[in-house]
Amino acid sequence: QQCTPGDTKSKNPQQSKPLSRNGAVPGEPVKTDKNSRRGNWGNQIEFILTSVGYAVGLGNVWRFPYLCYRNGGGAFMFPYFIMLVFCGIPLFFLELSFGQFASQGCLGVWRISPMFKGVGYGMMVVSTYIGIYYNVVICIAFYYFFSSMTNLLPWTYCNNPWNTPTCNGVVTPTGINNTLANVTRSLVTGAAEVAVEVVNKTKRTSPSEEYWKHYVLKISDDIGNFGEVRLPILGCLAVSWVVVFLCLIRGVKSSGKVVYFTATFPYVVLTILFIRGITLEGAVTGIKYYLTPQWHKILDAKVWGDAASQIFYSLGCAWGGLITMASYNKFHNNCYRDSIIISITNCATSVYAGFVIFSILGFMAHHLNVDVSEVADHGPGLAFVAYPEALTLLPISPLWSLLFFFMLILLGLGTQFCLLETLVTAIVDEIGTDWIIRNKTVVTGGVAIVGFLLGVPLTTQAGIYWLLLMDNYAASFSLVIISCIMCICIMYVYGHKKYFKDVEMMLGFPPPIFFRVCWRFVSPIIISFILIFTVIQYKPITYNDYVYPGWSLAIGFLMAMSSVTCIPIYALYKISKSEGTTFLERLKNSCKADIKWGPALSEHRIGHYAAPVSEGEVEVRPLKEELKEKEDEKRDEISLTIQGSNGSTAHNTTPSA
């Protein structure tokens, strides 16, 4: 491979060795595997940590442990790991290899079959929805983190202005019990409130729940009653978006450095909380409740459906983030190895988090002398009600609260980084001009500002209703449909044999036969099973005792369908613009791989990808702008000296691709 004038890499002694046509020194690893125009990860650890941070999110802490104990405890682990092996890891590997081969985001990769570019737009829509409400969850974690910076957690007792007569805390104030404290606080209402207090002993309202509902959210009575914007939450939302923007200000170059902390420190916090949890009385009971196998549930289809759904959603498949993160890898990176490492790490983290959660909940259940199931919860109910209340029972409770919410913030940010980068990369790759590549920071700032403004309605008094609506509908069955169509397109429209050869050209070895079988048959079948399971098990969303009105559910379905409808709409558009006199001819042409499909760098375009293409259709090695056509033609006439494995030399007079 000839060196271009002004290329500083030619000064490297290793680079002075003659290179083969694909850019590799025979017998040595590839040295010229760098996309200078678009950028690459600083090193492979940054990619792995970023992907771990993306896959390991809030769901690992507040959903998996609950699913596990609800679906048979230790018995749930069996279908969970079966689904990991046959669906999770293969899909993860497929998306990583897809993005890495083309070095494009979730839009650019559909040069593989332009008619299916709507799948990429669907991924962008899903990432937009998730990015909007996910940062609101992070901002609430910020709010609780700041609220924990006190000697006494504000949700410890029932003697606050926002508490109701039904409040009954688990911590007894010094010299006075909870009942007397509540009666003293409500003397003005007389004996009537004492009667209410006695009646409601049977259905305890915790101070943490009242702090969450009546102070933090000031929750309204209906999803349509927005009320006022909660300024403290709005301020925390601004902080959250500023943090995300600053971490992504230089794209993967800056986020790759941040993840050294954001992706690793949650494990430090989990370990600290685990060590503290297992030393508490009742912790073993909680862990037993979490793990005790109920083997009869293995025969329940719902258990397998929950296992498949949890694997699929927790790994972040079909969001576009995996494709985007892999697109910044060097072309010959071993993404096969990475997919196994990241997928197993994600699932192991879920299991580990279960020990942390249920050790504390077991302690709380022991303190209250109730069953663990009565204090177990999932979603926001676990993160902002059940677990915070359990922390009030610990000595130095503000410290443990700070650690817990700091962990939630870091887990959320790891996912949010990739969601924002997915949108920014898709926009930059699609426009593709030098100006927009140089000013990627401006695009990042613009997307962050729009995301903040769209998140403002979620900081109102009805915000929690809308947040849960988006969580349940925006990224549910639509992800399953997107993933299924992606598998069909790559394996059957583009062709599995061609894709296997592409992967072999990139990795140096073909995909293992297990993954080839999974990609073609097993994974699509499991994805279809998830879709059917999701439809059959559908229940209208509720929040505690609140039942969502029909019009809000209609909006939820519209959000879900908005990402899916991108696929047929764009397909019809592409067919109408394709060449051909009949519909079938247009359909066939719109499914053909674009001439731009393939490796981004010229030295990687070998074999059938080496066909001549016009300048700009593929990204070439960085050249000085002053190089003119005459210099290019002159350079092409220079013979390539290729070093043989036996030390001999040969001359290749064929112009380089």
XYZ file of C-alpha atoms in Angstrom:
657
model
C 0.000 0.000 0.000
C 1.584 3.295 -1.053
C 1.871 6.140 1.451
C 0.318 9.473 0.612
C 2.348 12.700 0.657
C 2.271 14.318 4.042
C 1.145 11.131 5.755
C 2.967 11.233 9.084
C 2.403 7.517 9.584
C 4.981 6.793 6.897
C 7.649 7.850 9.402
C 6.835 4.844 11.572
C 9.450 2.121 11.000
C 6.795 -0.569 11.112
C 4.771 1.229 8.474
C 7.776 1.401 6.155
C 7.455 -2.329 5.496
C 5.787 -3.232 2.210
C 2.095 -3.874 2.690
C -0.219 -6.242 0.938
C -3.216 -4.976 -0.959
C -5.515 -5.286 2.059
C -3.214 -3.096 4.118
C -1.590 -5.869 6.161
C 2.048 -6.834 6.482
C 2.226 -10.576 5.768
C 2.529 -12.436 9.040
C 1.742 -9.358 11.127
C -1.497 -7.794 12.453
C -3.153 -5.071 10.405
C -1.512 -1.708 11.089
C -3.479 0.610 8.784
C -6.905 -0.166 10.215
C -7.930 3.366 11.140
C -10.741 5.601 9.928
C -9.205 9.047 10.432
C -12.040 11.005 8.872
C -14.846 9.482 10.916
C -12.879 8.465 14.003
C -12.335 5.283 15.985
C -12.309 4.232 19.615
C -9.061 5.080 21.391
C -8.657 1.379 22.184
C -10.784 -1.730 22.414
C -11.312 -1.439 26.168
C -13.222 1.808 25.576
C -15.593 0.056 23.187
C -16.197 -2.856 25.556
C -16.779 -0.578 28.555
C -19.122 1.648 26.534
C -21.094 -1.354 25.317
C -21.271 -2.772 28.841
C -22.509 0.604 30.089
C -25.078 0.652 27.285
C -26.379 -2.863 27.932
C -26.180 -2.709 31.739
C -28.809 -0.173 32.721
C -31.550 0.526 35.211
C -33.483 -2.566 34.110
C -30.734 -4.802 35.475
C -31.343 -3.392 38.952
C -35.053 -2.727 39.058
C -36.570 -5.307 36.709
C -34.560 -8.524 36.563
C -34.570 -9.346 40.323
C -38.342 -8.844 40.420
C -38.878 -11.036 37.334
C -36.647 -13.692 38.821
C -38.504 -14.100 42.119
C -41.896 -13.788 40.388
C -41.099 -16.500 37.821
C -39.734 -19.293 39.966
C -36.577 -17.900 41.559
C -33.582 -20.055 40.667
C -35.694 -21.972 38.158
C -36.018 -18.765 36.111
C -32.244 -18.798 35.570
C -32.554 -21.873 33.326
C -34.784 -20.337 30.612
C -32.965 -17.017 31.093
C -29.574 -18.453 30.130
C -31.105 -20.605 27.384
C -32.485 -17.438 25.805
C -29.126 -15.725 26.305
C -27.318 -18.435 24.331
C -29.830 -18.867 21.490
C -31.127 -15.321 21.109
C -29.181 -12.719 23.092
C -25.571 -13.410 22.078
C -26.359 -14.199 18.384
C -28.364 -10.983 17.938
C -25.681 -9.005 19.764
C -22.984 -10.446 17.471
C -25.131 -9.783 14.391
C -25.596 -6.095 15.198
C -21.951 -5.563 16.158
C -20.688 -7.199 12.962
C -23.246 -5.270 10.894
C -22.134 -1.866 12.152
C -18.429 -2.681 12.218
C -18.307 -4.007 8.650
C -19.819 -0.868 7.119
C -18.453 1.661 9.660
C -21.838 3.386 9.512
C -24.584 4.221 12.002
C -28.103 2.830 12.027
C -29.014 4.625 8.756
C -25.872 4.173 6.689
C -25.707 0.400 7.199
C -28.863 -0.046 5.128
C -26.864 0.398 1.973
C -26.945 -3.395 2.289
C -30.546 -3.212 1.011
C -31.782 0.370 0.524
C -35.458 -0.546 0.624
C -35.072 -1.457 4.310
C -33.601 1.875 5.364
C -36.887 2.523 7.172
C -35.648 0.033 9.775
C -32.862 2.502 10.549
C -35.346 5.361 10.860
C -37.427 3.154 13.156
C -34.359 2.612 15.350
C -33.855 6.373 15.499
C -37.474 6.929 16.559
C -37.162 4.292 19.301
C -33.877 5.785 20.554
C -35.498 9.224 20.602
C -38.399 8.058 22.771
C -36.134 6.162 25.144
C -33.633 9.009 25.340
C -36.360 11.473 26.327
C -37.808 9.549 29.265
C -34.571 7.798 30.307
C -32.942 11.111 31.122
C -35.970 12.058 33.225
C -35.381 8.932 35.327
C -31.716 9.933 35.644
C -32.711 13.441 36.705
C -34.976 12.049 39.462
C -32.022 9.959 40.643
C -30.009 13.207 40.689
C -32.773 14.773 42.791
C -32.671 11.950 45.339
C -28.871 12.050 45.317
C -28.890 15.728 46.250
C -31.655 15.133 48.826
C -29.482 12.485 50.492
C -26.841 15.082 51.355
C -28.239 15.551 54.839
C -27.913 14.126 58.332
C -31.420 12.664 58.170
C -33.052 11.332 55.017
C -36.223 13.379 54.395
C -38.340 10.236 53.884
C -37.430 8.692 57.235
C -40.343 9.913 59.411
C -44.006 10.799 58.993
C -43.775 14.214 60.670
C -43.347 16.274 57.507
C -45.843 18.740 55.996
C -46.446 16.473 52.981
C -47.359 13.395 55.035
C -50.954 12.196 55.449
C -52.655 10.667 58.501
C -52.262 7.205 56.924
C -48.451 7.416 56.951
C -46.728 4.753 59.022
C -42.942 4.677 59.029
C -40.618 1.795 59.827
C -38.308 3.926 61.949
C -39.538 4.929 65.407
C -38.679 8.500 66.465
C -36.815 8.736 69.771
C -39.135 8.556 72.755
C -42.297 8.359 70.720
C -43.839 5.733 68.484
C -45.152 6.329 64.989
C -48.806 6.208 65.937
C -48.372 8.817 68.670
C -46.326 10.982 66.318
C -49.055 10.878 63.703
C -51.760 11.595 66.280
C -49.765 14.510 67.700
C -49.283 15.946 64.238
C -53.001 15.717 63.492
C -54.548 16.757 66.801
C -56.519 19.493 65.055
C -58.650 16.902 63.334
C -59.414 15.080 66.586
C -60.410 11.497 67.114
C -61.625 10.990 63.549
C -58.072 10.870 62.247
C -57.064 8.473 65.025
C -59.742 6.088 63.742
C -58.413 6.498 60.192
C -54.928 5.761 61.495
C -56.049 2.547 63.159
C -57.960 1.367 60.093
C -55.027 2.054 57.775
C -52.601 0.066 59.881
C -53.628 -2.855 57.703
C -52.532 -1.040 54.503
C -49.419 0.842 55.429
C -48.478 3.995 53.548
C -44.749 4.442 53.917
C -43.068 7.836 54.369
C -40.865 7.095 51.328
C -43.958 6.545 49.185
C -45.530 9.779 50.378
C -42.247 11.639 49.839
C -42.176 10.271 46.281
C -45.794 11.068 45.459
C -46.626 14.181 47.456
C -43.281 15.995 47.636
C -41.045 14.973 44.715
C -43.726 14.495 42.049
C -46.726 16.252 43.615
C -48.530 13.767 41.424
C -51.843 14.825 39.890
C -54.963 12.688 39.793
C -55.020 12.149 36.021
C -52.658 11.851 33.061
C -54.413 14.786 31.386
C -54.024 17.047 34.426
C -50.477 18.361 33.892
C -50.588 20.893 36.711
C -47.351 22.794 37.248
C -43.804 22.051 36.174
C -41.807 20.734 39.133
C -38.942 23.212 39.038
C -36.516 21.112 41.148
C -36.949 18.189 38.740
C -36.650 20.519 35.738
C -33.364 21.825 37.151
C -32.067 18.286 37.630
C -33.133 17.448 34.059
C -31.031 20.350 32.804
C -28.083 19.095 34.878
C -28.529 15.610 33.453
C -28.543 16.786 29.831
C -25.530 19.054 30.418
C -23.588 16.107 31.872
C -24.490 13.911 28.894
C -23.537 16.659 26.423
C -20.171 17.347 28.077
C -19.318 13.653 28.082
C -20.136 13.422 24.352
C -18.705 16.789 23.331
C -15.989 15.085 21.259
C -17.999 12.010 20.354
C -16.463 8.644 21.130
C -13.121 10.312 21.832
C -14.513 11.896 25.009
C -17.203 9.361 25.958
C -14.609 6.595 25.607
C -12.621 8.166 28.431
C -15.648 8.818 30.648
C -16.783 5.179 30.573
C -13.662 4.106 32.444
C -15.490 5.511 35.456
C -19.198 5.326 34.586
C -19.049 1.669 33.515
C -16.862 0.366 36.339
C -17.837 2.320 39.446
C -21.396 0.876 39.594
C -19.771 -2.503 40.277
C -17.843 -0.970 43.162
C -21.086 0.419 44.608
C -22.927 -2.870 44.041
C -20.169 -4.715 45.894
C -20.226 -2.256 48.805
C -24.025 -2.518 49.084
C -23.840 -6.319 48.782
C -21.280 -6.628 51.588
C -23.406 -4.345 53.752
C -26.606 -6.168 52.814
C -25.528 -9.721 53.633
C -24.405 -8.633 57.101
C -27.965 -7.584 58.002
C -30.433 -9.728 59.873
C -32.971 -11.266 57.500
C -30.728 -10.855 54.420
C -30.418 -14.622 53.939
C -34.215 -14.927 53.929
C -34.446 -12.329 51.175
C -31.768 -14.034 49.056
C -33.446 -17.426 49.519
C -36.724 -15.889 48.392
C -34.909 -14.543 45.331
C -33.187 -17.803 44.372
C -35.280 -20.713 45.680
C -36.242 -22.746 42.581
C -39.877 -23.418 41.848
C -39.324 -25.998 39.153
C -42.996 -26.442 38.310
C -42.999 -22.950 36.784
C -40.536 -24.042 34.081
C -43.473 -25.510 32.186
C -45.237 -22.146 32.170
C -44.932 -20.389 28.792
C -45.075 -17.019 30.571
C -41.780 -17.770 32.332
C -40.056 -18.442 29.002
C -41.671 -15.363 27.519
C -40.410 -13.189 30.370
C -36.924 -14.696 30.032
C -36.779 -14.048 26.286
C -38.173 -10.532 26.653
C -35.746 -9.620 29.440
C -32.747 -10.873 27.437
C -33.886 -9.072 24.308
C -34.686 -5.733 25.934
C -31.828 -5.629 28.445
C -29.147 -6.139 25.779
C -30.432 -3.134 23.841
C -31.085 -5.018 20.600
C -32.786 -3.052 17.776
C -32.221 0.323 19.452
C -29.496 1.197 16.952
C -26.948 1.728 19.706
C -25.030 -1.512 19.137
C -24.667 -0.783 15.422
C -23.534 2.759 16.190
C -20.960 1.797 18.831
C -19.527 -0.973 16.627
C -19.234 1.411 13.674
C -16.372 3.175 15.464
C -14.386 -0.064 15.771
C -11.435 -0.759 13.557
C -12.403 -2.975 10.666
C -10.563 -6.088 11.804
C -11.626 -5.902 15.458
C -12.806 -9.237 16.876
C -16.433 -8.298 17.554
C -17.272 -12.006 17.944
C -15.254 -12.101 21.156
C -16.660 -8.744 22.277
C -20.277 -9.855 21.836
C -19.776 -12.856 24.118
C -17.944 -10.836 26.789
C -20.499 -7.998 26.858
C -23.595 -10.229 26.778
C -22.390 -12.465 29.603
C -21.301 -9.435 31.643
C -24.749 -7.893 31.242
C -26.565 -11.010 32.435
C -24.118 -11.660 35.285
C -24.678 -8.090 36.455
C -28.441 -8.687 36.553
C -27.996 -11.778 38.724
C -25.510 -9.993 40.990
C -27.827 -7.003 41.393
C -30.531 -9.393 42.578
C -28.399 -10.392 45.552
C -27.884 -6.728 46.436
C -31.572 -5.834 46.165
C -33.022 -8.845 47.974
C -30.513 -8.827 50.815
C -31.748 -5.352 51.751
C -35.425 -6.194 51.108
C -35.061 -9.336 53.222
C -33.724 -7.201 56.046
C -36.657 -4.836 55.721
C -39.182 -7.698 55.639
C -37.602 -9.119 58.788
C -37.840 -5.738 60.505
C -41.523 -5.385 59.594
C -42.234 -9.073 60.292
C -43.874 -9.504 56.889
C -43.218 -11.679 53.833
C -40.555 -10.523 51.371
C -43.192 -10.358 48.631
C -44.908 -7.511 50.508
C -41.876 -5.239 50.246
C -40.595 -6.414 46.820
C -41.326 -4.122 43.904
C -39.935 -3.247 40.484
C -39.429 -0.206 38.297
C -39.600 3.256 39.880
C -41.409 1.682 42.842
C -38.247 -0.212 43.768
C -35.764 2.568 43.033
C -37.623 5.478 44.634
C -39.908 3.876 47.238
C -39.034 0.376 48.484
C -35.220 0.515 48.466
C -34.931 4.075 49.848
C -37.216 3.118 52.729
C -35.085 0.075 53.488
C -32.007 2.290 53.576
C -33.526 4.374 56.402
C -33.126 1.339 58.667
C -29.342 1.283 58.218
C -26.859 3.185 60.377
C -25.457 6.193 58.502
C -28.380 5.859 56.089
C -27.517 9.028 54.060
C -24.209 7.428 53.044
C -25.887 4.304 51.678
C -28.521 6.424 49.980
C -25.851 8.543 48.285
C -24.098 5.410 47.035
C -27.303 3.803 45.764
C -28.519 6.826 43.796
C -25.042 7.570 42.498
C -25.009 4.027 41.136
C -28.402 4.591 39.462
C -27.107 7.808 37.885
C -24.045 6.076 36.443
C -26.071 3.116 35.168
C -28.481 5.491 33.468
C -25.761 7.692 31.972
C -24.009 4.698 30.408
C -27.148 3.928 28.413
C -27.969 7.571 27.713
C -24.533 8.206 26.174
C -25.186 5.576 23.516
C -28.757 6.701 22.858
C -27.625 10.260 22.114
C -24.598 9.101 20.114
C -26.899 6.878 18.029
C -28.975 9.880 16.948
C -25.987 12.155 16.373
C -24.052 9.547 14.378
C -27.062 8.765 12.198
C -27.512 12.459 11.365
C -23.804 13.078 10.698
C -23.364 9.937 8.581
C -26.500 10.658 6.572
C -25.468 14.220 5.691
C -21.816 13.227 5.432
C -20.333 16.619 4.496
C -16.963 17.752 5.782
C -18.623 20.665 7.581
C -20.980 18.497 9.605
C -18.186 16.066 10.487
C -16.022 18.942 11.734
C -18.964 20.438 13.645
C -20.329 17.250 15.156
C -20.322 18.982 18.557
C -22.943 21.426 17.275
C -25.174 18.526 16.235
C -24.695 16.915 19.651
C -25.662 20.152 21.396
C -28.702 20.586 19.169
C -29.951 17.049 19.841
C -29.397 17.539 23.596
C -31.396 20.797 23.603
C -34.282 19.213 21.695
C -34.206 16.236 24.053
C -34.366 18.538 27.066
C -37.324 20.492 25.677
C -39.231 17.301 24.813
C -38.607 16.063 28.348
C -40.139 19.140 30.017
C -43.727 17.720 29.987
C -42.414 14.742 31.963
C -41.394 17.078 34.792
C -44.983 18.209 35.354
C -47.295 16.777 38.002
C -48.600 14.272 35.443
C -45.085 13.464 34.250
C -44.839 10.032 35.892
C -47.938 8.860 34.015
C -46.397 9.850 30.677
C -43.015 8.384 31.604
C -44.541 4.975 32.319
C -46.674 5.204 29.162
C -43.559 5.776 27.045
C -41.674 3.029 28.866
C -44.428 0.483 28.227
C -45.301 1.360 24.624
C -42.521 3.302 22.890
C -40.004 0.459 23.118
C -42.047 -2.708 23.395
C -43.296 -4.862 20.523
C -41.918 -2.368 17.983
C -38.365 -3.429 18.916
C -39.246 -7.062 18.286
C -40.627 -6.267 14.822
C -37.592 -4.145 13.923
C -35.175 -6.875 15.024
C -37.070 -9.572 13.135
C -37.086 -7.567 9.890
C -33.367 -6.850 10.298
C -32.617 -10.591 10.529
C -34.787 -11.337 7.487
C -33.176 -8.573 5.437
C -29.585 -9.590 6.161
C -30.067 -13.356 5.981
C -32.620 -13.721 3.182
C -32.778 -10.507 1.138
C -29.062 -9.674 1.066
C -28.154 -13.349 1.409
C -26.680 -15.343 4.255
C -23.792 -16.689 2.166
C -22.683 -13.205 1.159
C -22.950 -11.949 4.734
C -20.962 -14.889 6.093
C -18.214 -14.069 3.563
C -18.323 -10.419 4.648
C -17.819 -11.420 8.271
C -14.996 -13.771 7.278
C -13.291 -10.986 5.334
C -13.567 -8.727 8.386
C -12.620 -11.155 11.174
C -10.362 -13.556 9.288
C -12.629 -16.507 10.042
C -16.256 -17.300 9.191
C -18.976 -17.062 11.839
C -19.150 -20.310 13.867
C -21.793 -22.688 12.561
C -23.827 -22.217 15.754
C -24.279 -18.509 14.998
C -25.034 -19.178 11.347
C -27.871 -21.496 12.354
C -29.138 -19.048 14.996
C -29.096 -16.074 12.614
C -31.006 -17.958 9.917
C -33.495 -19.955 11.957
C -33.356 -20.028 15.773
C -33.183 -16.307 16.623
C -35.982 -15.239 14.214
C -38.189 -18.000 15.676
C -37.478 -16.831 19.235
C -38.101 -13.214 18.226
C -41.442 -14.242 16.732
C -42.228 -16.066 19.975
C -41.484 -12.887 21.940
C -43.822 -10.911 19.687
C -46.644 -13.439 20.057
C -46.065 -13.611 23.812
C -46.149 -9.811 24.080
C -49.458 -9.629 22.227
C -51.103 -12.493 24.142
C -49.960 -11.238 27.546
C -50.920 -7.624 26.833
C -52.734 -5.845 29.640
C -53.674 -2.148 29.709
C -51.135 -0.191 31.705
C -51.924 0.928 35.269
C -50.019 2.882 37.879
C -50.836 1.624 41.363
C -54.630 2.046 41.505
C -54.782 4.476 38.582
C -56.203 3.052 35.351
C -55.092 4.835 32.185
C -57.949 6.254 30.072
C -58.525 4.934 26.574
C -57.261 8.041 24.789
C -53.887 7.789 26.540
C -53.553 4.120 25.547
C -54.279 5.162 21.950
C -51.388 7.621 22.165
C -49.227 4.806 23.511
C -50.051 2.586 20.544
C -49.354 5.466 18.160
C -45.911 5.881 19.737
C -45.275 2.160 19.332
C -46.447 2.145 15.722
C -44.615 5.339 14.761
C -41.304 3.493 14.660
C -42.700 0.452 12.840
C -44.545 2.454 10.169
C -41.235 3.987 9.093
C -40.415 0.637 7.488
C -43.277 0.289 4.944
C -43.435 4.037 4.273
C -39.765 4.254 3.316
C -39.967 0.962 1.397
C -42.771 2.325 -0.799
C -40.837 5.558 -1.295
C -37.679 3.698 -2.316
C -39.550 1.407 -4.704
C -41.165 4.415 -6.388
C -37.739 6.030 -6.896
C -35.991 2.893 -8.152
C -35.316 2.128 -11.809
C -37.595 -0.236 -13.693
C -40.754 -0.291 -15.758
C -42.731 -2.727 -13.627
C -43.312 -2.970 -9.910
C -41.305 -6.197 -9.654
C -38.320 -4.616 -11.404
C -38.432 -1.631 -9.072
C -38.777 -3.941 -6.071
C -35.803 -6.017 -7.183
C -33.620 -2.955 -7.788
C -34.542 -1.368 -4.479
C -33.456 -4.548 -2.638
C -30.044 -4.732 -4.312
C -27.075 -3.681 -2.225
C -25.951 -0.140 -2.975
C -22.590 0.364 -4.676
C -21.486 2.153 -1.498
C -22.146 -0.928 0.616
C -19.014 -2.489 2.053
C -15.958 -1.475 4.068
C -15.464 2.259 4.454
C -11.711 2.333 3.786
C -10.309 1.602 0.351
C -7.621 -0.817 1.589
C -10.339 -3.061 3.027
C -12.364 -3.201 -0.189
C -10.980 -6.415 -1.640
C -12.574 -9.159 -3.695
C -15.863 -8.096 -5.260
C -15.752 -4.849 -3.263
C -12.657 -3.763 -5.222
C -14.721 -2.787 -8.283
C -13.994 0.800 -9.352
C -16.275 3.397 -7.787
C -16.339 7.121 -8.172
C -14.557 9.308 -5.681
C -16.606 9.999 -2.560
C -18.636 6.816 -2.757
C -16.300 5.174 -0.298
C -14.046 6.829 2.221
C -10.401 6.666 1.233
C -7.293 7.029 3.314
C -6.809 10.666 4.396
C -5.127 12.695 1.636
C -3.940 16.287 1.542
C -6.572 18.475 -0.062
C -4.024 19.849 -2.524
C -3.645 16.451 -4.259
C -5.106 16.778 -7.760
C -6.364 14.293 -10.311
C -3.021 14.261 -12.119
C -1.216 13.210 -8.967
C -3.796 10.451 -8.405
C -3.312 9.132 -11.937
C 0.452 9.289 -11.597
C 0.320 7.438 -8.269
C -1.826 4.672 -9.766
C 0.869 3.958 -12.333
C 3.462 3.258 -9.643
C 3.900 -0.463 -9.137
C 3.257 -1.886 -5.674
C 6.121 -3.744 -4.108
C 4.744 -6.697 -2.159
C 6.901 -8.491 0.346
C 6.499 -12.252 0.125
C 6.502 -14.540 3.090
C 9.847 -16.011 1.969
C 11.513 -12.609 1.747
C 11.249 -12.323 -2.049
C 9.621 -9.364 -3.766
C 7.117 -9.077 -6.554
C 5.803 -6.155 -8.551
C 2.119 -5.410 -8.977
C 1.373 -2.913 -11.689
C -2.382 -3.016 -11.173
C -3.734 0.360 -10.028
C -4.940 0.268 -6.451
C -8.642 0.088 -5.756
